[in-house]
Amino acid sequence: NFAKGVEATYDADIGEVPFKLPLTPKLPLGSLIYDPPVRGHITADDSDRFSISLDPGQTLSVRVDAIETLQADVRVYRDNTLLRQVEANAPGDPVVVQYDLNGRLINQKTTAANYVIEIQGANSTAGDYDIQLVLNTAFENEPITGITNDTLAEAFDIESDVVMLNNSSVERAGVLGVFENIPIVHEDFELGNFADDWALHSSSSNGRIRVSDMFSGATGNFAMFMDVKQILGEHTLNEAVWNVDIGETNPVLQFSHIAFTDEAQPFDGPFTGSYNADGISVSLDGELWYPVFDAPRTTVFKWREYNIDLNNALAKYDVAASGAIQVKFQQYDDVPMFSDGIGWDAISIAKRDDTDWYSFDLRRGESVSLIATAQDIADISVALYDSSGQQLASGFEKPLLNGSFETGDLRNWNASVNGGDAAEPWQVSTGGSGRDFGIDPTSPQDGDFVVWNNFNGDGPLEYSLSQQITIPGDAAEATLRWKSRIQWLFIENGAEARSFQVHVRNSETNEIIATGFEFSTGNEFDNPQGDTGWQDHEFNLASFAGQSVTVEFVATVPESFAGPGLVELDAIELDLGVVHPTNVTDVVSNFVAEDSGTYYARVTGELAADYSLLVLRNATFDLESNDSIETAKVVGSNAVQNRQWALGYIAAGDSDFYQFEAGDRSPLSIQVSLPGSGPGAFVNQLKPLIRLYDSAHNLVLETEELTVRYRVPQGMAGTYYLELASEDGTTGEYVFSIQGTESALLAAAAIDVATDDADKLIPLRDIDDLFADDSFI
C-alpha cells in the first residue's frame, strides 16, 4: 500500500465530494509528489465522484483497488469534459488512470482547472474500493498489473511522467514503487481438507496428518497438524508433500510454524526418499531432497512466520528451484499433541521482488540525478546504467547489508547453531516473539524486524551469526555499531554462565583476529536472572582498512536446558565516517551523459519497502542537512543556457544553503519559483527570504524578491553562498536557478538539442550582454 497520509472513508452514496486538502506529500519533501488515500463503497448502478482543482503543469495518476465484487469503471473529467476512461478487466482487478496535465510547473500562465474522478461499478457490480490520487508521479506497474520490471529489458519507461520545471530541458519525473513478494501458489487449509496437490505419508499406522481447527490457524481457523495418535513407545515420521509449479522465478517460501514442545530433530544434508527429521525439504525430481528448514523446538504454543529464499537456501547444494518442484513438510516424534507435534499454515511460494528497473532518455551533455527514498525505515539502493547494462554510477557504499533485518529474513547473513539442538535458532521476526517463562518478547529497535535466538537448548551449543565485509582502504573511519539485549532465567541450581562475544575473523582462515565485545551472564549462584535491556555498542575496525573480514556475533550455552533466555540484535551498521543525506535513502548526483540515448535506474531494496524514485534532468535536489554555510551543498547540475537549477523543500524556521564559484565582476542572476502556489492543488505556503554571502561569509544581499541580480565586485571572486530561508513560519517547495556562476560559464553548450525541441528553449540574454549590463547591483 503506497498510501501513508490522510484517510477518509465514505460508506454511503456520496454523490460528488472534494478531496480533502491539503494533499499529503510523499518523501522526500520537495519531490513534488503528493498522495491522498480515500476509501468508499459503490452500490449497483451508482457512482462516486471526487473533485479537485489542480494547478497546471503536473501529472495526475489515479489508482482504484476494488474489493472482491466490484468491477471498477473509472473516468477522469476536466471542466465536465471526459479525458480518460478505464474499466477493470474483472471484478476485484485494479484500475490505473494517468493523465498528463499540459504546461510547465513554474511560471504558469494558465489558471487552475477543475477535475472530477468518477467511480462506478461496471455491469451493475457493487462493493468497496480504495482510491489513490497522486500528483507528479507514476505508479509502478508490477504490484498492480503484474507486468514485471525486474530486468533492464523489462524496464518501466517513466518518460510519460516527466514534468517540466520550465519550458526548456530542466525536467523531473517520479514513480512510487514497492518491493513485495508476488504470490505464485498458496495454501491456507481454510477448505478444511487437503487439496489434490498434497500427498501424505506416515511411516506407521500410528502417524497422523490432518487439517483441523482444534487449535486455531496462523491466519484463519484451520491448519495442518502432525503428531501420533497414541503413545506406543516408538517414533513415527509424518510427511506431507506439496506438488507445485513455480515457473521461472526467484521463489520465496513463506509459511507459519508452531511446535508443541516437539523435540527438534534436524536434517543432516541431502537425502534420498525419507529422513527422520523435523522441517522442510525441497526436491526437483521427487527422489533427492534438499533440506531448507530445520524446525525449532519451542515450549510456547505460538505461530511464527518464516520467509526462506529458496534459491539462496539451495545454493549450497549447487541447485536452483524452478518449474515443477515438491516441497516436503515433516515431523518425527512419538507423543500426541499437545505434548508433541507440529503445525503448519499460511504456506505460499512467491516471487521475490527486490529489484526494479526504470528507463528514461538523456541527450549528450545533460546531467541526471536519481533520488531513491524509502517511505518507512528500509534500505533502498539506486544505481545508473547504460543500455548495454554497464553500471555508470551508484549511490552510497554499503559494506554491511541488512543490518536491521528489514528484509524479514536472514539475507546476507550466515546463521548457524553448532553443537546441540537449539531451543530456538537464529530467526528474524517482528515484535512479540520469544516470550517464555518470564522472558520478555522481542522488541525491534530499528524498523519492524529484529534477529534473535532463545539462548537455550541441548548444550553445549554455540549460536553464530556472521557476515563478510570489506572495509575500504581510504575509509575515514570504520566503526561497527549495534544494539543488543540479553535476558536469562536459570532454573537449574548451579547453572553455568552463558556468554556473548563479537569477533572479527580472517575470511580465508576463519581464525579469530580480534574480539571487540564480551559479555557473561554469571552463573546461577551469582546472577540467577537478568535483563541487560537494549544497549548500544561499538567496535573500532579501522585497523582492518583495505581488508575483507568476517564480523561474527556468538552466543554460547555451556549446558542443556538450564533455563530460558533471549538474545536480540538490531541496527547493526558499519560507519565509514561518510555523512549521508538525512532526507533521502540513496542518491546518484549530477551524472553527465557522454552520449545521447536511453538510460536506466536500478532500484534494489528490502521486502515490503515502499519507495519513491525521483529522476531530475539538469537539476540538483536539496540534500539535507544543508542548513548552514558550513554544510552548504554545491549546485552541481549541468548548466542549461548558462543557468543551473535546483529544487527542494524548506520547513518552518529552516534554511537551505547552496554554494557556487563566482568570478570577478560576474553578473549573478538568481530566480526563485514556488510550484504549487496557484489557486489549485497542491498547496505551497512558502514565503522565502533570499540571502547571499561572499567567500568571507559576509552578508552582501538580503531580499524577499524572487528575482535577484548581483555583480561580484572586482577582487572578490571566490565561493559564494546562497541561503533560502523560511519567513513567518511558512513551509513549502521551491525551484531556483542561477546564472553567471563559474561552472555555468565553463559548461559549454554540450547538450544536443533536437530540432523539434528547439522551440522549447527560453531565449536568454547572451552572457557578454549581462557583463555589460549596469542594472546588476
PDB file of N, CA and C in Angstrom, residues 24-91:
ATOM      1  N   THR A  24      -1.342  15.073   0.837  1.00  0.00           N
ATOM      2  CA  THR A  24      -0.272  14.541   1.683  1.00  0.00           C
ATOM      3  C   THR A  24       1.014  14.381   0.879  1.00  0.00           C
ATOM      4  N   PRO A  25       2.104  15.046   1.259  1.00  0.00           N
ATOM      5  CA  PRO A  25       3.355  14.894   0.497  1.00  0.00           C
ATOM      6  C   PRO A  25       4.023  13.556   0.775  1.00  0.00           C
ATOM      7  N   LYS A  26       4.659  13.008  -0.243  1.00  0.00           N
ATOM      8  CA  LYS A  26       5.461  11.804  -0.091  1.00  0.00           C
ATOM      9  C   LYS A  26       6.919  12.206   0.082  1.00  0.00           C
ATOM     10  N   LEU A  27       7.683  11.313   0.688  1.00  0.00           N
ATOM     11  CA  LEU A  27       9.109  11.567   0.874  1.00  0.00           C
ATOM     12  C   LEU A  27       9.860  11.307  -0.433  1.00  0.00           C
ATOM     13  N   PRO A  28      10.948  12.087  -0.693  1.00  0.00           N
ATOM     14  CA  PRO A  28      11.450  13.177   0.136  1.00  0.00           C
ATOM     15  C   PRO A  28      10.643  14.453  -0.088  1.00  0.00           C
ATOM     16  N   LEU A  29      10.485  15.246   0.958  1.00  0.00           N
ATOM     17  CA  LEU A  29       9.809  16.526   0.814  1.00  0.00           C
ATOM     18  C   LEU A  29      10.568  17.368  -0.199  1.00  0.00           C
ATOM     19  N   GLY A  30       9.817  17.978  -1.091  1.00  0.00           N
ATOM     20  CA  GLY A  30      10.429  18.715  -2.186  1.00  0.00           C
ATOM     21  C   GLY A  30      10.403  17.960  -3.487  1.00  0.00           C
ATOM     22  N   SER A  31      10.021  16.667  -3.446  1.00  0.00           N
ATOM     23  CA  SER A  31       9.962  15.870  -4.673  1.00  0.00           C
ATOM     24  C   SER A  31       8.753  16.227  -5.522  1.00  0.00           C
ATOM     25  N   LEU A  32       7.803  16.976  -4.939  1.00  0.00           N
ATOM     26  CA  LEU A  32       6.572  17.401  -5.601  1.00  0.00           C
ATOM     27  C   LEU A  32       5.593  16.251  -5.801  1.00  0.00           C
ATOM     28  N   ILE A  33       5.785  15.155  -5.054  1.00  0.00           N
ATOM     29  CA  ILE A  33       4.886  14.000  -5.130  1.00  0.00           C
ATOM     30  C   ILE A  33       3.869  14.089  -4.000  1.00  0.00           C
ATOM     31  N   TYR A  34       2.586  14.003  -4.335  1.00  0.00           N
ATOM     32  CA  TYR A  34       1.525  14.082  -3.345  1.00  0.00           C
ATOM     33  C   TYR A  34       0.582  12.905  -3.500  1.00  0.00           C
ATOM     34  N   ASP A  35      -0.012  12.460  -2.375  1.00  0.00           N
ATOM     35  CA  ASP A  35      -0.715  11.185  -2.395  1.00  0.00           C
ATOM     36  C   ASP A  35      -1.764  11.113  -1.289  1.00  0.00           C
ATOM     37  N   PRO A  36      -3.033  11.420  -1.572  1.00  0.00           N
ATOM     38  CA  PRO A  36      -4.071  11.223  -0.549  1.00  0.00           C
ATOM     39  C   PRO A  36      -4.871   9.937  -0.801  1.00  0.00           C
ATOM     40  N   PRO A  37      -5.074   9.088   0.203  1.00  0.00           N
ATOM     41  CA  PRO A  37      -5.900   7.886   0.031  1.00  0.00           C
ATOM     42  C   PRO A  37      -7.339   8.110   0.499  1.00  0.00           C
ATOM     43  N   VAL A  38      -8.261   7.439  -0.146  1.00  0.00           N
ATOM     44  CA  VAL A  38      -9.676   7.544   0.213  1.00  0.00           C
ATOM     45  C   VAL A  38     -10.302   6.162   0.047  1.00  0.00           C
ATOM     46  N   ARG A  39     -11.237   5.806   0.903  1.00  0.00           N
ATOM     47  CA  ARG A  39     -11.974   4.550   0.785  1.00  0.00           C
ATOM     48  C   ARG A  39     -13.455   4.871   0.598  1.00  0.00           C
ATOM     49  N   GLY A  40     -14.122   4.073  -0.231  1.00  0.00           N
ATOM     50  CA  GLY A  40     -15.542   4.293  -0.474  1.00  0.00           C
ATOM     51  C   GLY A  40     -16.278   3.011  -0.779  1.00  0.00           C
ATOM     52  N   HIS A  41     -17.571   3.142  -1.080  1.00  0.00           N
ATOM     53  CA  HIS A  41     -18.423   1.992  -1.375  1.00  0.00           C
ATOM     54  C   HIS A  41     -19.376   2.367  -2.501  1.00  0.00           C
ATOM     55  N   ILE A  42     -19.515   1.455  -3.456  1.00  0.00           N
ATOM     56  CA  ILE A  42     -20.400   1.668  -4.597  1.00  0.00           C
ATOM     57  C   ILE A  42     -21.531   0.640  -4.548  1.00  0.00           C
ATOM     58  N   THR A  43     -22.765   1.135  -4.693  1.00  0.00           N
ATOM     59  CA  THR A  43     -23.892   0.227  -4.869  1.00  0.00           C
ATOM     60  C   THR A  43     -24.166   0.075  -6.361  1.00  0.00           C
ATOM     61  N   ALA A  44     -24.966  -0.924  -6.708  1.00  0.00           N
ATOM     62  CA  ALA A  44     -25.243  -1.188  -8.117  1.00  0.00           C
ATOM     63  C   ALA A  44     -25.857   0.037  -8.780  1.00  0.00           C
ATOM     64  N   ASP A  45     -25.392   0.348  -9.995  1.00  0.00           N
ATOM     65  CA  ASP A  45     -25.897   1.459 -10.813  1.00  0.00           C
ATOM     66  C   ASP A  45     -25.756   2.802 -10.119  1.00  0.00           C
ATOM     67  N   ASP A  46     -24.740   2.917  -9.241  1.00  0.00           N
ATOM     68  CA  ASP A  46     -24.465   4.173  -8.543  1.00  0.00           C
ATOM     69  C   ASP A  46     -23.063   4.641  -8.941  1.00  0.00           C
ATOM     70  N   SER A  47     -22.685   5.827  -8.519  1.00  0.00           N
ATOM     71  CA  SER A  47     -21.336   6.322  -8.780  1.00  0.00           C
ATOM     72  C   SER A  47     -20.907   7.264  -7.667  1.00  0.00           C
ATOM     73  N   ASP A  48     -19.604   7.318  -7.425  1.00  0.00           N
ATOM     74  CA  ASP A  48     -19.000   8.293  -6.515  1.00  0.00           C
ATOM     75  C   ASP A  48     -18.130   9.216  -7.343  1.00  0.00           C
ATOM     76  N   ARG A  49     -18.144  10.502  -6.998  1.00  0.00           N
ATOM     77  CA  ARG A  49     -17.376  11.498  -7.738  1.00  0.00           C
ATOM     78  C   ARG A  49     -16.554  12.324  -6.754  1.00  0.00           C
ATOM     79  N   PHE A  50     -15.264  12.450  -7.061  1.00  0.00           N
ATOM     80  CA  PHE A  50     -14.342  13.230  -6.238  1.00  0.00           C
ATOM     81  C   PHE A  50     -13.793  14.374  -7.090  1.00  0.00           C
ATOM     82  N   SER A  51     -13.887  15.589  -6.572  1.00  0.00           N
ATOM     83  CA  SER A  51     -13.444  16.755  -7.329  1.00  0.00           C
ATOM     84  C   SER A  51     -12.190  17.353  -6.708  1.00  0.00           C
ATOM     85  N   ILE A  52     -11.353  17.939  -7.555  1.00  0.00           N
ATOM     86  CA  ILE A  52     -10.135  18.590  -7.090  1.00  0.00           C
ATOM     87  C   ILE A  52      -9.713  19.625  -8.125  1.00  0.00           C
ATOM     88  N   SER A  53      -9.239  20.765  -7.644  1.00  0.00           N
ATOM     89  CA  SER A  53      -8.712  21.816  -8.502  1.00  0.00           C
ATOM     90  C   SER A  53      -7.199  21.693  -8.524  1.00  0.00           C
ATOM     91  N   LEU A  54      -6.602  21.605  -9.710  1.00  0.00           N
ATOM     92  CA  LEU A  54      -5.171  21.375  -9.838  1.00  0.00           C
ATOM     93  C   LEU A  54      -4.517  22.493 -10.643  1.00  0.00           C
ATOM     94  N   ASP A  55      -3.370  22.936 -10.143  1.00  0.00           N
ATOM     95  CA  ASP A  55      -2.559  23.858 -10.928  1.00  0.00           C
ATOM     96  C   ASP A  55      -2.027  23.142 -12.166  1.00  0.00           C
ATOM     97  N   PRO A  56      -1.759  23.876 -13.238  1.00  0.00           N
ATOM     98  CA  PRO A  56      -1.278  23.236 -14.465  1.00  0.00           C
ATOM     99  C   PRO A  56       0.163  22.765 -14.354  1.00  0.00           C
ATOM    100  N   GLY A  57       0.586  21.987 -15.358  1.00  0.00           N
ATOM    101  CA  GLY A  57       1.969  21.553 -15.430  1.00  0.00           C
ATOM    102  C   GLY A  57       2.286  20.341 -14.598  1.00  0.00           C
ATOM    103  N   GLN A  58       1.284  19.604 -14.112  1.00  0.00           N
ATOM    104  CA  GLN A  58       1.511  18.433 -13.273  1.00  0.00           C
ATOM    105  C   GLN A  58       0.966  17.186 -13.972  1.00  0.00           C
ATOM    106  N   THR A  59       1.348  16.033 -13.445  1.00  0.00           N
ATOM    107  CA  THR A  59       0.710  14.797 -13.890  1.00  0.00           C
ATOM    108  C   THR A  59      -0.225  14.315 -12.796  1.00  0.00           C
ATOM    109  N   LEU A  60      -1.311  13.697 -13.207  1.00  0.00           N
ATOM    110  CA  LEU A  60      -2.316  13.168 -12.294  1.00  0.00           C
ATOM    111  C   LEU A  60      -2.466  11.681 -12.561  1.00  0.00           C
ATOM    112  N   SER A  61      -2.251  10.861 -11.542  1.00  0.00           N
ATOM    113  CA  SER A  61      -2.442   9.416 -11.652  1.00  0.00           C
ATOM    114  C   SER A  61      -3.479   8.975 -10.632  1.00  0.00           C
ATOM    115  N   VAL A  62      -4.351   8.077 -11.046  1.00  0.00           N
ATOM    116  CA  VAL A  62      -5.416   7.579 -10.182  1.00  0.00           C
ATOM    117  C   VAL A  62      -5.339   6.066 -10.155  1.00  0.00           C
ATOM    118  N   ARG A  63      -5.344   5.501  -8.963  1.00  0.00           N
ATOM    119  CA  ARG A  63      -5.369   4.048  -8.794  1.00  0.00           C
ATOM    120  C   ARG A  63      -6.596   3.694  -7.969  1.00  0.00           C
ATOM    121  N   VAL A  64      -7.372   2.734  -8.459  1.00  0.00           N
ATOM    122  CA  VAL A  64      -8.541   2.250  -7.733  1.00  0.00           C
ATOM    123  C   VAL A  64      -8.378   0.751  -7.518  1.00  0.00           C
ATOM    124  N   ASP A  65      -8.374   0.331  -6.264  1.00  0.00           N
ATOM    125  CA  ASP A  65      -8.313  -1.088  -5.905  1.00  0.00           C
ATOM    126  C   ASP A  65      -9.695  -1.523  -5.455  1.00  0.00           C
ATOM    127  N   ALA A  66     -10.359  -2.305  -6.290  1.00  0.00           N
ATOM    128  CA  ALA A  66     -11.696  -2.792  -5.971  1.00  0.00           C
ATOM    129  C   ALA A  66     -11.610  -3.997  -5.044  1.00  0.00           C
ATOM    130  N   ILE A  67     -12.565  -4.112  -4.170  1.00  0.00           N
ATOM    131  CA  ILE A  67     -12.613  -5.214  -3.212  1.00  0.00           C
ATOM    132  C   ILE A  67     -13.594  -6.269  -3.716  1.00  0.00           C
ATOM    133  N   GLU A  68     -13.069  -7.414  -4.108  1.00  0.00           N
ATOM    134  CA  GLU A  68     -13.825  -8.623  -4.467  1.00  0.00           C
ATOM    135  C   GLU A  68     -14.867  -8.424  -5.562  1.00  0.00           C
ATOM    136  N   THR A  69     -16.052  -7.935  -5.237  1.00  0.00           N
ATOM    137  CA  THR A  69     -17.188  -7.992  -6.160  1.00  0.00           C
ATOM    138  C   THR A  69     -17.255  -6.825  -7.132  1.00  0.00           C
ATOM    139  N   LEU A  70     -16.571  -5.741  -6.862  1.00  0.00           N
ATOM    140  CA  LEU A  70     -16.693  -4.540  -7.683  1.00  0.00           C
ATOM    141  C   LEU A  70     -15.786  -4.600  -8.911  1.00  0.00           C
ATOM    142  N   GLN A  71     -16.372  -4.379 -10.088  1.00  0.00           N
ATOM    143  CA  GLN A  71     -15.609  -4.201 -11.324  1.00  0.00           C
ATOM    144  C   GLN A  71     -15.608  -2.700 -11.612  1.00  0.00           C
ATOM    145  N   ALA A  72     -14.512  -2.057 -11.266  1.00  0.00           N
ATOM    146  CA  ALA A  72     -14.479  -0.594 -11.265  1.00  0.00           C
ATOM    147  C   ALA A  72     -14.420  -0.030 -12.684  1.00  0.00           C
ATOM    148  N   ASP A  73     -15.200   1.016 -12.897  1.00  0.00           N
ATOM    149  CA  ASP A  73     -15.158   1.828 -14.116  1.00  0.00           C
ATOM    150  C   ASP A  73     -14.767   3.230 -13.661  1.00  0.00           C
ATOM    151  N   VAL A  74     -13.572   3.690 -14.077  1.00  0.00           N
ATOM    152  CA  VAL A  74     -13.023   4.953 -13.586  1.00  0.00           C
ATOM    153  C   VAL A  74     -12.945   5.950 -14.734  1.00  0.00           C
ATOM    154  N   ARG A  75     -13.414   7.164 -14.490  1.00  0.00           N
ATOM    155  CA  ARG A  75     -13.409   8.210 -15.501  1.00  0.00           C
ATOM    156  C   ARG A  75     -12.835   9.500 -14.906  1.00  0.00           C
ATOM    157  N   VAL A  76     -12.067  10.209 -15.721  1.00  0.00           N
ATOM    158  CA  VAL A  76     -11.471  11.474 -15.305  1.00  0.00           C
ATOM    159  C   VAL A  76     -12.009  12.578 -16.208  1.00  0.00           C
ATOM    160  N   TYR A  77     -12.566  13.625 -15.582  1.00  0.00           N
ATOM    161  CA  TYR A  77     -13.135  14.767 -16.304  1.00  0.00           C
ATOM    162  C   TYR A  77     -12.356  16.035 -15.970  1.00  0.00           C
ATOM    163  N   ARG A  78     -12.282  16.934 -16.937  1.00  0.00           N
ATOM    164  CA  ARG A  78     -11.785  18.283 -16.677  1.00  0.00           C
ATOM    165  C   ARG A  78     -12.824  19.263 -17.209  1.00  0.00           C
ATOM    166  N   ASP A  79     -13.331  20.084 -16.274  1.00  0.00           N
ATOM    167  CA  ASP A  79     -14.360  21.064 -16.638  1.00  0.00           C
ATOM    168  C   ASP A  79     -15.483  20.407 -17.441  1.00  0.00           C
ATOM    169  N   ASN A  80     -15.939  19.239 -16.913  1.00  0.00           N
ATOM    170  CA  ASN A  80     -17.071  18.488 -17.465  1.00  0.00           C
ATOM    171  C   ASN A  80     -16.776  17.804 -18.805  1.00  0.00           C
ATOM    172  N   THR A  81     -15.508  17.790 -19.206  1.00  0.00           N
ATOM    173  CA  THR A  81     -15.128  17.081 -20.427  1.00  0.00           C
ATOM    174  C   THR A  81     -14.412  15.788 -20.067  1.00  0.00           C
ATOM    175  N   LEU A  82     -14.888  14.666 -20.603  1.00  0.00           N
ATOM    176  CA  LEU A  82     -14.273  13.378 -20.307  1.00  0.00           C
ATOM    177  C   LEU A  82     -12.904  13.297 -20.964  1.00  0.00           C
ATOM    178  N   LEU A  83     -11.862  13.039 -20.138  1.00  0.00           N
ATOM    179  CA  LEU A  83     -10.499  12.933 -20.640  1.00  0.00           C
ATOM    180  C   LEU A  83     -10.068  11.483 -20.795  1.00  0.00           C
ATOM    181  N   ARG A  84     -10.339  10.658 -19.808  1.00  0.00           N
ATOM    182  CA  ARG A  84      -9.911   9.260 -19.840  1.00  0.00           C
ATOM    183  C   ARG A  84     -10.987   8.389 -19.186  1.00  0.00           C
ATOM    184  N   GLN A  85     -11.116   7.166 -19.685  1.00  0.00           N
ATOM    185  CA  GLN A  85     -11.991   6.180 -19.065  1.00  0.00           C
ATOM    186  C   GLN A  85     -11.304   4.818 -19.132  1.00  0.00           C
ATOM    187  N   VAL A  86     -11.223   4.132 -17.993  1.00  0.00           N
ATOM    188  CA  VAL A  86     -10.619   2.801 -17.930  1.00  0.00           C
ATOM    189  C   VAL A  86     -11.532   1.900 -17.100  1.00  0.00           C
ATOM    190  N   GLU A  87     -11.803   0.721 -17.626  1.00  0.00           N
ATOM    191  CA  GLU A  87     -12.640  -0.244 -16.911  1.00  0.00           C
ATOM    192  C   GLU A  87     -11.801  -1.454 -16.531  1.00  0.00           C
ATOM    193  N   ALA A  88     -11.978  -1.958 -15.325  1.00  0.00           N
ATOM    194  CA  ALA A  88     -11.257  -3.139 -14.868  1.00  0.00           C
ATOM    195  C   ALA A  88     -11.612  -4.344 -15.728  1.00  0.00           C
ATOM    196  N   ASN A  89     -10.647  -5.251 -15.875  1.00  0.00           N
ATOM    197  CA  ASN A  89     -10.884  -6.447 -16.675  1.00  0.00           C
ATOM    198  C   ASN A  89     -11.916  -7.372 -16.042  1.00  0.00           C
ATOM    199  N   ALA A  90     -11.943  -7.389 -14.705  1.00  0.00           N
ATOM    200  CA  ALA A  90     -12.841  -8.294 -13.988  1.00  0.00           C
ATOM    201  C   ALA A  90     -13.066  -7.751 -12.583  1.00  0.00           C
ATOM    202  N   PRO A  91     -14.109  -8.225 -11.896  1.00  0.00           N
ATOM    203  CA  PRO A  91     -14.316  -7.793 -10.514  1.00  0.00           C
ATOM    204  C   PRO A  91     -13.084  -8.065  -9.652  1.00  0.00           C
TER     205      PRO A  91
END
